[in-house]
mmCIF file of C-alpha atoms in Angstrom:
data_model
loop_
_atom_site.group_PDB
_atom_site.id
_atom_site.type_symbol
_atom_site.label_atom_id
_atom_site.label_comp_id
_atom_site.label_asym_id
_atom_site.label_seq_id
_atom_site.Cartn_x
_atom_site.Cartn_y
_atom_site.Cartn_z
ATOM 1 C CA MET A 1 0.001 0.000 -0.001
ATOM 2 C CA TYR A 2 1.086 3.570 -0.662
ATOM 3 C CA ARG A 3 0.904 7.006 0.950
ATOM 4 C CA VAL A 4 0.566 10.331 -0.832
ATOM 5 C CA MET A 5 1.038 13.965 0.215
ATOM 6 C CA ILE A 6 -0.456 16.895 -1.693
ATOM 7 C CA VAL A 7 1.254 20.257 -1.118
ATOM 8 C CA ASP A 8 -0.436 23.457 -2.319
ATOM 9 C CA ASP A 9 -1.337 26.721 -0.665
ATOM 10 C CA GLU A 10 -4.803 26.637 -2.279
ATOM 11 C CA PRO A 11 -7.218 24.268 -0.450
ATOM 12 C CA LEU A 12 -9.467 24.017 -3.526
ATOM 13 C CA VAL A 13 -6.568 22.731 -5.624
ATOM 14 C CA ARG A 14 -5.739 20.094 -2.994
ATOM 15 C CA GLN A 15 -9.364 18.965 -2.781
ATOM 16 C CA GLY A 16 -9.664 18.933 -6.557
ATOM 17 C CA ILE A 17 -6.680 16.572 -6.830
ATOM 18 C CA ILE A 18 -8.109 14.297 -4.123
ATOM 19 C CA ARG A 19 -11.509 14.108 -5.874
ATOM 20 C CA SER A 20 -10.027 13.594 -9.360
ATOM 21 C CA VAL A 21 -8.349 10.253 -8.693
ATOM 22 C CA ASN A 22 -9.693 6.856 -7.626
ATOM 23 C CA TRP A 23 -6.932 6.346 -5.083
ATOM 24 C CA ASP A 24 -8.147 2.885 -4.037
ATOM 25 C CA ASN A 25 -7.493 1.583 -7.551
ATOM 26 C CA HIS A 26 -3.870 2.658 -7.171
ATOM 27 C CA GLY A 27 -3.488 1.043 -3.743
ATOM 28 C CA VAL A 28 -3.219 4.392 -1.932
ATOM 29 C CA GLU A 29 -4.314 4.051 1.680
ATOM 30 C CA GLN A 30 -3.314 7.417 3.136
ATOM 31 C CA ILE A 31 -3.453 10.992 1.804
ATOM 32 C CA GLU A 32 -1.761 13.854 3.650
ATOM 33 C CA GLU A 33 -2.226 17.560 2.926
ATOM 34 C CA ALA A 34 0.098 20.534 3.498
ATOM 35 C CA ASN A 35 -0.371 24.197 2.600
ATOM 36 C CA ASP A 36 3.311 25.037 2.110
ATOM 37 C CA GLY A 37 6.755 23.472 1.882
ATOM 38 C CA LEU A 38 7.603 23.936 5.541
ATOM 39 C CA GLN A 39 4.496 22.120 6.755
ATOM 40 C CA ALA A 40 5.095 19.413 4.132
ATOM 41 C CA LEU A 41 8.668 18.876 5.326
ATOM 42 C CA GLU A 42 7.531 18.495 8.936
ATOM 43 C CA LYS A 43 4.804 16.033 7.947
ATOM 44 C CA TYR A 44 7.126 14.046 5.694
ATOM 45 C CA ARG A 45 9.557 13.463 8.550
ATOM 46 C CA LYS A 46 6.720 11.768 10.443
ATOM 47 C CA THR A 47 4.883 9.957 7.646
ATOM 48 C CA LYS A 48 7.584 9.178 5.005
ATOM 49 C CA VAL A 49 5.018 9.262 2.189
ATOM 50 C CA ASP A 50 5.791 7.447 -1.050
ATOM 51 C CA ILE A 51 4.496 10.110 -3.460
ATOM 52 C CA LEU A 52 4.705 13.859 -2.963
ATOM 53 C CA ILE A 53 2.694 16.148 -5.273
ATOM 54 C CA THR A 54 3.790 19.745 -4.811
ATOM 55 C CA ASP A 55 3.110 23.183 -6.238
ATOM 56 C CA ILE A 56 6.121 25.405 -6.927
ATOM 57 C CA LYS A 57 5.006 28.839 -5.730
ATOM 58 C CA MET A 58 3.988 28.794 -2.071
ATOM 59 C CA PRO A 59 4.593 31.021 0.994
ATOM 60 C CA ARG A 60 7.251 30.358 3.688
ATOM 61 C CA MET A 61 8.913 27.515 1.737
ATOM 62 C CA ASN A 62 8.256 27.010 -1.978
ATOM 63 C CA GLY A 63 8.269 23.717 -3.855
ATOM 64 C CA LEU A 64 11.901 23.959 -4.990
ATOM 65 C CA GLU A 65 13.084 24.698 -1.455
ATOM 66 C CA LEU A 66 11.058 21.716 -0.236
ATOM 67 C CA ILE A 67 12.651 19.385 -2.822
ATOM 68 C CA ARG A 68 16.109 20.691 -1.953
ATOM 69 C CA ALA A 69 15.498 20.158 1.781
ATOM 70 C CA LEU A 70 14.323 16.585 1.162
ATOM 71 C CA ARG A 71 17.404 15.803 -0.920
ATOM 72 C CA GLU A 72 19.662 17.226 1.788
ATOM 73 C CA GLU A 73 17.999 14.822 4.240
ATOM 74 C CA ASN A 74 18.619 11.981 1.750
ATOM 75 C CA ALA A 75 14.856 11.533 1.287
ATOM 76 C CA HIS A 76 13.763 10.306 -2.138
ATOM 77 C CA PRO A 77 9.994 10.017 -2.472
ATOM 78 C CA ILE A 78 8.438 10.096 -5.925
ATOM 79 C CA ILE A 79 7.982 13.833 -6.563
ATOM 80 C CA ILE A 80 5.419 15.231 -8.998
ATOM 81 C CA VAL A 81 5.585 18.996 -9.549
ATOM 82 C CA LEU A 82 2.571 21.174 -10.346
ATOM 83 C CA SER A 83 3.401 24.219 -12.436
ATOM 84 C CA GLY A 84 1.921 26.947 -14.601
ATOM 85 C CA TYR A 85 3.255 28.097 -17.962
ATOM 86 C CA SER A 86 4.908 31.064 -16.248
ATOM 87 C CA ASP A 87 6.897 28.737 -13.973
ATOM 88 C CA PHE A 88 9.101 27.359 -16.768
ATOM 89 C CA GLU A 89 12.414 28.424 -15.206
ATOM 90 C CA TYR A 90 11.396 26.953 -11.850
ATOM 91 C CA LEU A 91 10.344 23.765 -13.601
ATOM 92 C CA GLN A 92 13.759 23.439 -15.260
ATOM 93 C CA GLU A 93 15.438 23.666 -11.869
ATOM 94 C CA ALA A 94 13.038 21.063 -10.457
ATOM 95 C CA ILE A 95 13.922 18.697 -13.308
ATOM 96 C CA ARG A 96 17.619 19.164 -12.506
ATOM 97 C CA MET A 97 16.813 17.995 -8.972
ATOM 98 C CA GLU A 98 15.465 14.765 -10.504
ATOM 99 C CA VAL A 99 11.755 15.127 -9.900
ATOM 100 C CA THR A 100 9.840 12.184 -11.329
ATOM 101 C CA ASP A 101 7.202 14.042 -13.323
ATOM 102 C CA TYR A 102 5.363 17.351 -13.674
ATOM 103 C CA LEU A 103 1.811 18.449 -14.435
ATOM 104 C CA LEU A 104 0.683 21.754 -15.907
ATOM 105 C CA LYS A 105 -2.147 23.707 -14.383
ATOM 106 C CA PRO A 106 -5.042 23.537 -14.854
ATOM 107 C CA LEU A 107 -4.830 19.845 -14.196
ATOM 108 C CA ASP A 108 -6.236 17.238 -16.608
ATOM 109 C CA PRO A 109 -7.852 14.437 -14.494
ATOM 110 C CA GLU A 110 -6.907 11.741 -17.030
ATOM 111 C CA GLU A 111 -3.306 12.934 -17.144
ATOM 112 C CA LEU A 112 -3.202 13.068 -13.333
ATOM 113 C CA HIS A 113 -4.552 9.503 -13.161
ATOM 114 C CA GLU A 114 -1.911 8.312 -15.624
ATOM 115 C CA VAL A 115 0.955 10.049 -13.784
ATOM 116 C CA ILE A 116 -0.149 8.562 -10.437
ATOM 117 C CA GLY A 117 -0.354 5.098 -12.015
ATOM 118 C CA THR A 118 3.177 5.454 -13.401
ATOM 119 C CA ALA A 119 4.466 6.631 -10.018
ATOM 120 C CA VAL A 120 2.886 3.652 -8.246
ATOM 121 C CA SER A 121 4.407 1.254 -10.811
ATOM 122 C CA ARG A 122 7.850 2.765 -10.205
ATOM 123 C CA ILE A 123 7.458 2.357 -6.434
ATOM 124 C CA ARG A 124 6.310 -1.228 -6.855
ATOM 125 C CA MET A 125 9.319 -2.048 -9.038
ATOM 126 C CA LYS A 126 11.687 -0.321 -6.627
ATOM 127 C CA ARG A 127 10.288 -2.221 -3.655
ATOM 128 C CA ARG A 128 10.615 -5.486 -5.542
ATOM 129 C CA GLY A 129 14.198 -4.637 -6.438
ATOM 130 C CA ASP A 130 14.968 -3.599 -2.862
ATOM 131 C CA ALA A 131 13.473 -6.852 -1.559
ATOM 132 C CA LEU A 132 15.592 -8.895 -3.970
ATOM 133 C CA ALA A 133 18.689 -6.888 -3.005
ATOM 134 C CA ARG A 134 17.998 -7.473 0.702
ATOM 135 C CA ALA A 135 17.423 -11.168 0.096
ATOM 136 C CA GLY A 136 20.676 -11.379 -1.857
ATOM 137 C CA LYS A 137 22.569 -9.529 0.836
ATOM 138 C CA ASN A 138 21.119 -11.746 3.573
ATOM 139 C CA LEU A 139 22.037 -14.835 1.581
ATOM 140 C CA LEU A 140 25.599 -13.559 1.091
ATOM 141 C CA ARG A 141 25.856 -12.736 4.816
ATOM 142 C CA GLU A 142 24.610 -16.172 5.835
ATOM 143 C CA ASN A 143 26.865 -17.957 3.341
ATOM 144 C CA THR A 144 29.913 -15.969 4.482
ATOM 145 C CA PHE A 145 29.435 -16.824 8.145
ATOM 146 C CA LEU A 146 28.596 -20.458 7.418
ATOM 147 C CA ARG A 147 31.898 -20.743 5.574
ATOM 148 C CA LEU A 148 33.641 -19.027 8.491
ATOM 149 C CA ILE A 149 32.359 -21.500 11.102
ATOM 150 C CA GLU A 150 33.113 -24.418 8.784
ATOM 151 C CA GLY A 151 36.663 -23.171 8.181
ATOM 152 C CA ASN A 152 36.105 -22.873 4.418
ATOM 153 C CA ILE A 153 36.986 -19.232 3.770
ATOM 154 C CA GLY A 154 40.369 -17.539 3.534
ATOM 155 C CA ASN A 155 41.256 -14.493 5.590
ATOM 156 C CA ASN A 156 41.533 -12.118 2.595
ATOM 157 C CA GLU A 157 38.230 -13.257 1.083
ATOM 158 C CA LEU A 158 36.539 -12.936 4.473
ATOM 159 C CA LYS A 159 37.771 -9.350 4.901
ATOM 160 C CA GLU A 160 36.539 -8.441 1.413
ATOM 161 C CA LYS A 161 33.084 -9.941 1.969
ATOM 162 C CA LEU A 162 32.682 -8.306 5.389
ATOM 163 C CA LYS A 163 33.629 -4.975 3.804
ATOM 164 C CA ASN A 164 31.039 -5.434 1.025
ATOM 165 C CA LEU A 165 28.405 -6.390 3.603
ATOM 166 C CA ASN A 166 29.373 -3.412 5.792
ATOM 167 C CA ILE A 167 29.911 -5.738 8.765
ATOM 168 C CA ARG A 168 32.580 -5.039 11.352
ATOM 169 C CA ILE A 169 33.929 -7.807 13.569
ATOM 170 C CA ASN A 170 36.053 -6.710 16.489
ATOM 171 C CA LYS A 171 39.649 -7.830 16.755
ATOM 172 C CA GLY A 172 39.730 -9.667 20.039
ATOM 173 C CA THR A 173 38.773 -13.104 21.207
ATOM 174 C CA TYR A 174 35.986 -15.174 19.714
ATOM 175 C CA ARG A 175 33.568 -17.797 20.919
ATOM 176 C CA VAL A 176 30.675 -19.642 19.267
ATOM 177 C CA SER A 177 27.469 -20.817 20.880
ATOM 178 C CA VAL A 178 24.944 -22.989 19.072
ATOM 179 C CA PHE A 179 21.217 -22.795 19.831
ATOM 180 C CA GLN A 180 19.067 -25.640 18.567
ATOM 181 C CA ILE A 181 15.321 -25.137 18.165
ATOM 182 C CA LEU A 182 13.432 -27.991 19.811
ATOM 183 C CA SER A 183 10.606 -28.381 17.280
ATOM 184 C CA GLN A 184 7.393 -30.296 17.768
ATOM 185 C CA ASP A 185 6.844 -33.454 15.712
ATOM 186 C CA GLU A 186 4.079 -31.776 13.716
ATOM 187 C CA THR A 187 6.243 -28.788 12.743
ATOM 188 C CA ASP A 188 6.895 -28.931 8.982
ATOM 189 C CA LYS A 189 10.213 -27.973 7.397
ATOM 190 C CA LYS A 190 9.001 -24.645 6.007
ATOM 191 C CA GLU A 191 7.586 -23.564 9.365
ATOM 192 C CA LEU A 192 10.784 -24.652 11.115
ATOM 193 C CA ALA A 193 12.941 -22.684 8.655
ATOM 194 C CA LEU A 194 10.881 -19.535 9.286
ATOM 195 C CA MET A 195 11.170 -20.120 13.023
ATOM 196 C CA ILE A 196 14.970 -20.418 12.770
ATOM 197 C CA TYR A 197 15.251 -17.177 10.809
ATOM 198 C CA ALA A 198 12.992 -15.386 13.283
ATOM 199 C CA ALA A 199 15.027 -16.748 16.216
ATOM 200 C CA ALA A 200 18.269 -15.651 14.537
ATOM 201 C CA ASN A 201 16.868 -12.115 14.100
ATOM 202 C CA VAL A 202 15.897 -11.958 17.781
ATOM 203 C CA CYS A 203 19.327 -13.226 18.849
ATOM 204 C CA ASP A 204 21.109 -10.825 16.489
ATOM 205 C CA GLU A 205 19.217 -7.865 17.915
ATOM 206 C CA LEU A 206 20.041 -8.901 21.499
ATOM 207 C CA MET A 207 23.714 -9.492 20.625
ATOM 208 C CA ARG A 208 24.016 -6.073 18.989
ATOM 209 C CA GLU A 209 22.262 -4.332 21.885
ATOM 210 C CA ARG A 210 24.893 -5.731 24.260
ATOM 211 C CA GLN A 211 27.679 -5.261 21.682
ATOM 212 C CA TYR A 212 28.569 -8.912 22.174
ATOM 213 C CA GLY A 213 28.774 -9.808 18.471
ATOM 214 C CA LEU A 214 26.235 -11.120 15.995
ATOM 215 C CA SER A 215 23.943 -14.033 15.215
ATOM 216 C CA PHE A 216 22.832 -15.874 12.081
ATOM 217 C CA PRO A 217 20.808 -18.963 11.080
ATOM 218 C CA CYS A 218 22.463 -22.252 10.213
ATOM 219 C CA MET A 219 21.485 -25.665 8.897
ATOM 220 C CA GLU A 220 20.147 -28.426 11.109
ATOM 221 C CA ASN A 221 17.796 -25.993 12.927
ATOM 222 C CA TYR A 222 20.714 -24.126 14.497
ATOM 223 C CA VAL A 223 21.083 -20.480 15.388
ATOM 224 C CA ILE A 224 24.707 -19.401 15.760
ATOM 225 C CA LEU A 225 25.881 -16.776 18.277
ATOM 226 C CA LEU A 226 29.327 -15.410 17.445
ATOM 227 C CA TYR A 227 30.906 -13.485 20.316
ATOM 228 C CA ASP A 228 33.633 -11.144 19.078
ATOM 229 C CA ARG A 229 34.970 -9.888 22.389
ATOM 230 C CA HIS A 230 35.885 -11.508 25.692
ATOM 231 C CA GLN A 231 33.028 -12.308 28.056
ATOM 232 C CA THR A 232 33.265 -14.389 31.191
ATOM 233 C CA LEU A 233 31.422 -17.707 31.245
ATOM 234 C CA ALA A 234 29.115 -16.275 33.894
ATOM 235 C CA GLN A 235 28.240 -13.311 31.633
ATOM 236 C CA ILE A 236 27.575 -15.572 28.662
ATOM 237 C CA ARG A 237 25.428 -18.013 30.622
ATOM 238 C CA SER A 238 23.401 -15.116 32.067
ATOM 239 C CA PHE A 239 22.958 -13.579 28.634
ATOM 240 C CA GLU A 240 21.978 -16.860 26.995
ATOM 241 C CA GLU A 241 19.432 -17.502 29.730
ATOM 242 C CA GLU A 242 17.929 -14.133 28.777
ATOM 243 C CA VAL A 243 17.937 -15.223 25.118
ATOM 244 C CA ARG A 244 16.079 -18.421 25.988
ATOM 245 C CA GLY A 245 13.459 -16.450 27.890
ATOM 246 C CA THR A 246 13.003 -13.975 25.043
ATOM 247 C CA LEU A 247 12.620 -16.727 22.442
ATOM 248 C CA ALA A 248 10.111 -18.527 24.628
ATOM 249 C CA GLN A 249 8.121 -15.326 25.121
ATOM 250 C CA ILE A 250 8.156 -14.049 21.525
ATOM 251 C CA LEU A 251 8.263 -17.226 19.418
ATOM 252 C CA LYS A 252 6.929 -19.762 21.923
ATOM 253 C CA VAL A 253 9.886 -22.084 21.298
ATOM 254 C CA LYS A 254 12.278 -23.979 23.523
ATOM 255 C CA VAL A 255 15.966 -24.323 22.740
ATOM 256 C CA LYS A 256 19.001 -26.203 23.950
ATOM 257 C CA SER A 257 22.494 -24.824 23.492
ATOM 258 C CA GLY A 258 26.156 -25.716 23.366
ATOM 259 C CA MET A 259 29.133 -23.432 23.888
ATOM 260 C CA GLY A 260 32.582 -23.585 22.308
ATOM 261 C CA VAL A 261 35.831 -22.504 23.913
ATOM 262 C CA GLU A 262 37.287 -19.049 23.410
ATOM 263 C CA VAL A 263 39.782 -18.695 20.542
ATOM 264 C CA GLU A 264 42.108 -15.847 19.607
ATOM 265 C CA GLU A 265 41.964 -15.814 15.798
ATOM 266 C CA LEU A 266 39.055 -15.612 13.341
ATOM 267 C CA GLU A 267 40.570 -18.606 11.549
ATOM 268 C CA GLU A 268 39.948 -20.633 14.728
ATOM 269 C CA VAL A 269 36.229 -19.793 14.932
ATOM 270 C CA ALA A 270 35.548 -23.094 13.140
ATOM 271 C CA CYS A 271 37.201 -24.863 16.070
ATOM 272 C CA SER A 272 34.967 -23.107 18.578
ATOM 273 C CA PHE A 273 31.951 -24.056 16.443
ATOM 274 C CA GLN A 274 32.951 -27.726 16.426
ATOM 275 C CA GLU A 275 33.285 -27.695 20.214
ATOM 276 C CA ALA A 276 29.889 -25.996 20.533
ATOM 277 C CA LYS A 277 28.313 -28.775 18.445
ATOM 278 C CA LYS A 278 30.035 -31.403 20.562
ATOM 279 C CA SER A 279 28.842 -29.634 23.682
ATOM 280 C CA LEU A 280 25.309 -29.620 22.299
ATOM 281 C CA GLU A 281 25.411 -33.405 22.086
ATOM 282 C CA ASP A 282 25.989 -33.587 25.822
ATOM 283 C CA GLN A 283 22.589 -34.001 27.472
ATOM 284 C CA ASN A 284 23.342 -31.330 30.011
ATOM 285 C CA GLY A 285 24.391 -28.868 27.282
ATOM 286 C CA GLY A 286 26.658 -25.873 27.599
ATOM 287 C CA THR A 287 29.678 -27.697 29.036
ATOM 288 C CA PRO A 288 32.483 -27.280 26.494
ATOM 289 C CA ASP A 289 35.300 -28.163 28.880
ATOM 290 C CA LYS A 290 33.802 -31.554 29.716
ATOM 291 C CA VAL A 291 33.118 -32.443 26.073
ATOM 292 C CA TYR A 292 36.492 -31.115 24.946
ATOM 293 C CA SER A 293 38.398 -33.120 27.563
ATOM 294 C CA LYS A 294 36.639 -36.320 26.521
ATOM 295 C CA LEU A 295 37.447 -35.654 22.866
ATOM 296 C CA VAL A 296 41.131 -35.041 23.632
ATOM 297 C CA GLY A 297 41.352 -38.284 25.615
ATOM 298 C CA ASP A 298 39.585 -40.320 22.930
ATOM 299 C CA LEU A 299 41.758 -38.773 20.241
ATOM 300 C CA LEU A 300 44.993 -39.664 22.017
ATOM 301 C CA GLN A 301 43.860 -43.236 22.518
ATOM 302 C CA TYR A 302 42.882 -43.545 18.850
ATOM 303 C CA LEU A 303 46.258 -42.230 17.760
ATOM 304 C CA LYS A 304 48.108 -44.724 19.927
ATOM 305 C CA GLU A 305 46.133 -47.566 18.390
ATOM 306 C CA HIS A 306 46.245 -46.484 14.743
ATOM 307 C CA TYR A 307 49.397 -44.409 14.113
ATOM 308 C CA ARG A 308 51.068 -47.335 12.302
ATOM 309 C CA ASP A 309 48.209 -47.256 9.743
ATOM 310 C CA ASN A 310 49.311 -43.806 8.526
ATOM 311 C CA PRO A 311 45.959 -42.152 9.292
ATOM 312 C CA SER A 312 45.301 -38.809 7.596
ATOM 313 C CA LEU A 313 43.831 -35.787 9.339
ATOM 314 C CA LYS A 314 40.661 -36.172 7.273
ATOM 315 C CA GLU A 315 40.299 -39.837 8.212
ATOM 316 C CA ILE A 316 40.580 -39.162 11.939
ATOM 317 C CA ALA A 317 38.238 -36.154 11.633
ATOM 318 C CA ALA A 318 35.682 -38.417 9.928
ATOM 319 C CA ALA A 319 36.065 -41.022 12.678
ATOM 320 C CA PHE A 320 35.253 -38.392 15.317
ATOM 321 C CA TYR A 321 32.671 -36.494 13.244
ATOM 322 C CA VAL A 322 34.566 -33.224 13.484
ATOM 323 C CA ASN A 323 36.023 -30.683 11.057
ATOM 324 C CA PRO A 324 39.658 -31.401 9.984
ATOM 325 C CA SER A 325 40.693 -27.812 10.784
ATOM 326 C CA TYR A 326 39.232 -28.252 14.273
ATOM 327 C CA LEU A 327 41.268 -31.435 14.698
ATOM 328 C CA GLY A 328 44.410 -29.596 13.631
ATOM 329 C CA TYR A 329 43.597 -26.927 16.212
ATOM 330 C CA ILE A 330 43.365 -29.564 18.977
ATOM 331 C CA PHE A 331 46.767 -31.035 18.121
ATOM 332 C CA LYS A 332 48.359 -27.589 18.225
ATOM 333 C CA LYS A 333 46.623 -26.642 21.469
ATOM 334 C CA GLU A 334 47.028 -29.900 23.389
ATOM 335 C CA TYR A 335 50.322 -31.260 22.073
ATOM 336 C CA GLY A 336 52.047 -28.096 20.881
ATOM 337 C CA GLU A 337 52.763 -29.613 17.465
ATOM 338 C CA SER A 338 51.067 -30.351 14.160
ATOM 339 C CA PHE A 339 49.113 -33.506 13.444
ATOM 340 C CA ILE A 340 51.942 -34.905 11.247
ATOM 341 C CA ASP A 341 54.545 -34.225 13.956
ATOM 342 C CA CYS A 342 52.368 -35.919 16.547
ATOM 343 C CA VAL A 343 51.902 -39.035 14.408
ATOM 344 C CA ASN A 344 55.581 -39.219 13.500
ATOM 345 C CA ARG A 345 56.604 -38.800 17.133
ATOM 346 C CA HIS A 346 54.493 -41.804 18.103
ATOM 347 C CA LYS A 347 56.027 -43.816 15.271
ATOM 348 C CA VAL A 348 59.577 -42.910 16.237
ATOM 349 C CA GLU A 349 59.024 -43.677 19.916
ATOM 350 C CA TYR A 350 57.666 -47.130 19.026
ATOM 351 C CA ALA A 351 60.552 -47.665 16.565
ATOM 352 C CA LYS A 352 63.040 -46.746 19.320
ATOM 353 C CA GLU A 353 61.497 -49.369 21.573
ATOM 354 C CA GLN A 354 61.753 -51.983 18.816
ATOM 355 C CA LEU A 355 65.392 -51.092 18.121
ATOM 356 C CA LEU A 356 66.350 -51.578 21.763
ATOM 357 C CA THR A 357 64.289 -54.687 22.519
ATOM 358 C CA THR A 358 64.224 -56.751 19.306
ATOM 359 C CA ASN A 359 66.579 -58.050 16.634
ATOM 360 C CA LEU A 360 64.440 -56.765 13.773
ATOM 361 C CA LYS A 361 66.328 -55.072 10.962
ATOM 362 C CA ILE A 362 65.913 -51.312 10.527
ATOM 363 C CA TYR A 363 63.882 -51.662 7.305
ATOM 364 C CA GLU A 364 61.586 -54.165 9.070
ATOM 365 C CA ILE A 365 60.975 -51.721 11.921
ATOM 366 C CA ALA A 366 60.387 -48.912 9.399
ATOM 367 C CA GLU A 367 57.712 -50.985 7.661
ATOM 368 C CA LYS A 368 56.185 -51.962 10.984
ATOM 369 C CA VAL A 369 55.549 -48.317 11.913
ATOM 370 C CA GLY A 370 54.203 -47.405 8.472
ATOM 371 C CA PHE A 371 57.254 -46.235 6.468
ATOM 372 C CA THR A 372 57.800 -47.785 3.038
ATOM 373 C CA ASP A 373 60.973 -45.774 2.394
ATOM 374 C CA THR A 374 63.773 -46.758 4.819
ATOM 375 C CA ARG A 375 65.887 -43.694 4.038
ATOM 376 C CA TYR A 376 62.965 -41.413 4.813
ATOM 377 C CA PHE A 377 62.369 -43.320 8.054
ATOM 378 C CA VAL A 378 66.020 -42.777 9.043
ATOM 379 C CA LYS A 379 65.660 -39.048 8.321
ATOM 380 C CA ILE A 380 62.505 -38.748 10.441
ATOM 381 C CA PHE A 381 64.009 -40.833 13.228
ATOM 382 C CA LYS A 382 67.088 -38.607 13.418
ATOM 383 C CA LYS A 383 64.888 -35.495 13.425
ATOM 384 C CA TYR A 384 63.152 -36.560 16.637
ATOM 385 C CA MET A 385 65.866 -38.598 18.360
ATOM 386 C CA GLY A 386 68.951 -36.695 17.267
ATOM 387 C CA VAL A 387 70.743 -39.873 16.104
ATOM 388 C CA ASN A 388 70.424 -42.449 13.328
ATOM 389 C CA PRO A 389 68.642 -45.727 14.224
ATOM 390 C CA SER A 390 71.882 -47.692 13.722
ATOM 391 C CA LYS A 391 73.742 -45.422 16.170
ATOM 392 C CA LEU A 392 71.009 -45.869 18.748
ATOM 393 C CA ARG A 393 71.291 -49.651 18.500
ATOM 394 C CA SER A 394 75.120 -49.670 18.363
ATOM 395 C CA PRO A 395 76.259 -46.456 20.060
ATOM 396 C CA GLU A 396 79.915 -47.362 19.653
#
């Protein structure tokens, strides 16, 4: 629906315009009147009408001054200028200020009807275009942050996309929380998707109010909260309890949540997300330290049992249902070395034991711990032990 304002210092002219058009046919639901530019400007600030029909010559503030004032306030309603033949110079200036159309007095009702119809069509097209642009921007925003939490976007590309989206993320510490909507059995997919988007909007508004960060929807009926500055666990738990209450009050939904650990780099946000998902799987929810400790213990045990099979980072990640970049983060954090270094260290330590306690040849031990190239095994062994395998077995 549309709103119109008619600005003229002659009441009869205003009433004549109102009576000349079947406004309902054009979808116009509200008509404002003003007797000069100053009153029109004040009313526009309150009503933000879509179409403004204005005379040029008026007391206090004329039509050109009104248009100029609107442009200075970055207001761009459809403007239709009313003018007489003697107003040609004024009309030229109005055209330079990009008015949409003009009508000569005395007004022709059919011409007025046609101009209003054209104006409404332009507004409709603009709204459609704006809606598509917003949808595209929202899709780009969601896709960018999904790639961030999945560890699938480079730092330079991320900076460029955030700049294009006009989004600023603070340089500090980061933490991810995952909220899962607990849907009823009868809730269909479309309704659930709308609920997730609505929940994400509520969370985003609350996050921005507190200047905690931002929120966005995710797959698997998740809403992601991305904290971009340090908050204590007590602060986060208090805030997220408030979020739960707000969602229950506004959307009538219940949620459960999981929280990831705090990380120092944007590139590590994917790791925090993985921990938040793991935490969500814990029935008590929201206990990242407990879930993380269990994962670290299970991971170490798995490595001890399978290092001779030359497992890849992707294979272990698949076995534990986690992101490979998250797994790499755990190795760095817990063991202070890369995944490859950790695997090789286990191999070398077992090879050392075999060298000192068995009569197996060096190439046999190399094959036993997963090396097919004996010379490469010797090189790796020396890297970690500081001596060749043969020297270790026969120091003299």
